[in-house]
Coordinates of C-alpha atoms in Angstrom, one line a residue:
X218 CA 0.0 0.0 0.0
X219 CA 1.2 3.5 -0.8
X220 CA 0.5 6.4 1.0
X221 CA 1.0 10.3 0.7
X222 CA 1.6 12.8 2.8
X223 CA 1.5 16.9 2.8
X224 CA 3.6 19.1 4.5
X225 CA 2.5 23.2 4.4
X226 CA 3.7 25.8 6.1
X227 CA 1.5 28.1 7.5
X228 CA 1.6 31.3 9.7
X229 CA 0.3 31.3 13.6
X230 CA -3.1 33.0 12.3
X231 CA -3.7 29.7 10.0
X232 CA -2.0 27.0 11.5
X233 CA -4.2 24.6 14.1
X234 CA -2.6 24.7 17.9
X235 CA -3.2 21.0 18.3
X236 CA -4.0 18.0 15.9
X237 CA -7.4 17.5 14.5
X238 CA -8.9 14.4 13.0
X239 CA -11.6 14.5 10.9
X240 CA -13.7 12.4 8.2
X241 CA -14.3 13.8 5.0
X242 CA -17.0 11.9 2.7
X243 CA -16.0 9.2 4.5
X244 CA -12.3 9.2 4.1
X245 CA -10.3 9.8 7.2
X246 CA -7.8 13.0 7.3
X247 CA -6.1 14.2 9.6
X248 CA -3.9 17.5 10.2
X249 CA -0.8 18.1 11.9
X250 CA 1.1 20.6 13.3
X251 CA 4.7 21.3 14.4
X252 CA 5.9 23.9 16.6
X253 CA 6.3 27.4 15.9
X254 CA 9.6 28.0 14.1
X255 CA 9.4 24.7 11.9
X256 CA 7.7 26.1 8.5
X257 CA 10.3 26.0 5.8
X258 CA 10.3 27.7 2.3
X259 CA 10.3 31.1 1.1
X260 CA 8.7 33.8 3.3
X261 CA 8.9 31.3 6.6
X262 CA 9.2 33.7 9.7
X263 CA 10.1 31.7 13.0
X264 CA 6.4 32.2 14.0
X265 CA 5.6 29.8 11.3
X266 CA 4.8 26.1 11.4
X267 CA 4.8 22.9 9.6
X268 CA 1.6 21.4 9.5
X269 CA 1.7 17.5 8.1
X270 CA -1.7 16.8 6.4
X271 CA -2.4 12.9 5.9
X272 CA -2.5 10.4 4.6
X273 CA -4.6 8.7 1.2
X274 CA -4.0 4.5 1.2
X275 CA -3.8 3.3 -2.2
X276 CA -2.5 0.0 -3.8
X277 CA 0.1 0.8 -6.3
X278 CA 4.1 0.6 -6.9
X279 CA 6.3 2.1 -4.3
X280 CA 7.5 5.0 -7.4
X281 CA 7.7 7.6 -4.3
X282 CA 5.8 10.1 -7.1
X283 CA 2.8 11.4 -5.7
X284 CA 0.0 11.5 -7.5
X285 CA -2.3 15.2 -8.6
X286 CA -5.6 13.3 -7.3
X287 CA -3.5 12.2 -3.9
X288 CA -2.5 15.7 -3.1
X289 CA -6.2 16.9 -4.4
X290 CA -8.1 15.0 -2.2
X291 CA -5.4 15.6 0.7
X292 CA -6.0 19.5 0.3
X293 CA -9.3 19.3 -0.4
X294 CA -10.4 16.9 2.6
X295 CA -8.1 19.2 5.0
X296 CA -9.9 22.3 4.1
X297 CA -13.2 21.0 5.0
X298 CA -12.1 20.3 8.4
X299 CA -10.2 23.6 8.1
X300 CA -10.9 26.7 5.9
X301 CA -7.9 28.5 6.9
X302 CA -5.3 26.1 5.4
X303 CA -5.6 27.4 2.0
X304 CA -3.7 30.7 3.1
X305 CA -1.2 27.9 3.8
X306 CA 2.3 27.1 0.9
X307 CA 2.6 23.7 0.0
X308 CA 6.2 23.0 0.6
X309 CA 6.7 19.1 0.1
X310 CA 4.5 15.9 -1.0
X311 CA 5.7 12.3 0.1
X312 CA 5.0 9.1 -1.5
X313 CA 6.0 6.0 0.3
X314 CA 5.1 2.7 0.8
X315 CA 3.6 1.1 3.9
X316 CA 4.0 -2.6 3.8
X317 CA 0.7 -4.5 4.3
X318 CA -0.6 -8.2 4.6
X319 CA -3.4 -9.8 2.4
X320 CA -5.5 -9.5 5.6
X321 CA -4.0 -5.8 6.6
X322 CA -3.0 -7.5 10.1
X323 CA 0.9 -7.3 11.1
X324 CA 3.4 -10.0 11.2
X325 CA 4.6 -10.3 14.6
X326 CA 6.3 -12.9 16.5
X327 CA 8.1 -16.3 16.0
X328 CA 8.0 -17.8 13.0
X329 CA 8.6 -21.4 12.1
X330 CA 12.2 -21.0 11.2
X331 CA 14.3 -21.6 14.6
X332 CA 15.4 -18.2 15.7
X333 CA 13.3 -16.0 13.0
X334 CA 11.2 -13.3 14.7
X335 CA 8.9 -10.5 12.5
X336 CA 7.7 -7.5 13.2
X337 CA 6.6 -6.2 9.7
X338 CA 3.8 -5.1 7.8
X339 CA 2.3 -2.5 10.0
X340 CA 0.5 -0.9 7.0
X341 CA -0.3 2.5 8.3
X342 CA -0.3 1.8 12.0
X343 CA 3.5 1.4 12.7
X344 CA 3.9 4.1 14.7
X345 CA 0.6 3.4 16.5
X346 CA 1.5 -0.4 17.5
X347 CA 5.8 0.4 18.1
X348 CA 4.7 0.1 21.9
X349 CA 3.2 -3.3 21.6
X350 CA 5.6 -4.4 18.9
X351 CA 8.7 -3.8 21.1
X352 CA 6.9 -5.9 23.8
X353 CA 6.4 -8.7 21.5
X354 CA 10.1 -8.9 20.0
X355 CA 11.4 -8.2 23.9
X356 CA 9.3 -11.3 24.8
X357 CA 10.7 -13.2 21.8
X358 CA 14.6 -12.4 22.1
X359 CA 14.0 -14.0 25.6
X360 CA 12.4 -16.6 25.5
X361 CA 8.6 -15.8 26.5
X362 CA 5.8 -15.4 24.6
X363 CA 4.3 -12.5 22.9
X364 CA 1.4 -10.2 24.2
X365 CA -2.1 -12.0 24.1
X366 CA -3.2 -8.5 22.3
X367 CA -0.9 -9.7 19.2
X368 CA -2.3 -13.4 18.8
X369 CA -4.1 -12.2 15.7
X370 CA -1.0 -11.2 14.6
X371 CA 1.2 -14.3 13.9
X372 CA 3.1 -14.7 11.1
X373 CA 1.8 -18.5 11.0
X374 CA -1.2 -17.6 10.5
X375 CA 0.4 -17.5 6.5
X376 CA 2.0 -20.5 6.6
X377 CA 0.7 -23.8 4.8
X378 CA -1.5 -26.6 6.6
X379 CA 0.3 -30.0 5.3
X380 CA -2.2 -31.9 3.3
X381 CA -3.0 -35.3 5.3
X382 CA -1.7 -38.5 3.6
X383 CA 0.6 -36.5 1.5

């Protein structure tokens, strides 16, 4: 899965004091800002900030180009949850991937090669599961099992159920 982000820079009277989520049409959005001092780009005073706008989730080759109808709908979706940001400069677009499963579940844990652990395919969540991630490969370099919370998450759950009298 591919997804792009935004990053603007906007002046204290546009940018948000604190992160704000939203749904647009049904497609989640959310806006993020840095500090004041962080906005980059021509005509940046240190009362500026970066605000990160995010993120679409599309299936497509890792090119790192963003797309026009990415950073349309990025835009477009952040200004109905705020007006303000189209005083804002777009000063960057990223295009990366985010490794996913078939079943958009991590792999996590032992797998069934002796001494191969996973912790992959977070799809957009990475960041959201590093806490219970880091438990899981902490349990796993010694010894103990992984969180209950990651049982879904197994990377055996992939692997091949031997045919009987085969």
């Amino acid at each position: 899965m591919r997804g792009q982000t935004l990053r603007l820079d906007a002046g204290p009277d546009v940018a948000p004091s604190h992160v704000v989520r939203g749904t647009v049409q049904g497609r989640p959005v959310y806006v993020v800002p840095r500090g004041p001092g962080t906005g980059r780009g021509p005509g940046a005073t240190p009362e500026h900030r970066e605000v990160v706008v995010g993120a679409t989730s599309e299936e497509g080759p890792d090119d790192r180009r963003a797309t026009a109808g990415g950073v349309f709908a990025l835009l477009r979706d952040a200004r109905a949850l705020l007006p303000g940001l189209d005083e804002a400069a777009l000063v960057e677009t990223t295009a990366r991937a985010r490794p996913a499963t078939p079943d958009n579940l991590p792999l996590v844990g032992p797998t069934d090669v002796p001494g191969l652990h996973l912790a992959a395919g977070h799809h957009r969540n990475g960041v959201l599961l590093a806490p219970v991630t880091a438990d899981a490969v902490v349990a796993g370099l010694e010894g103990d099992d992984p969180p209950a919370a990651l049982a879904a998450a197994d990377p055996r759950r992939f692997t091949p159920t031997p045919v009987r009298g085969a």
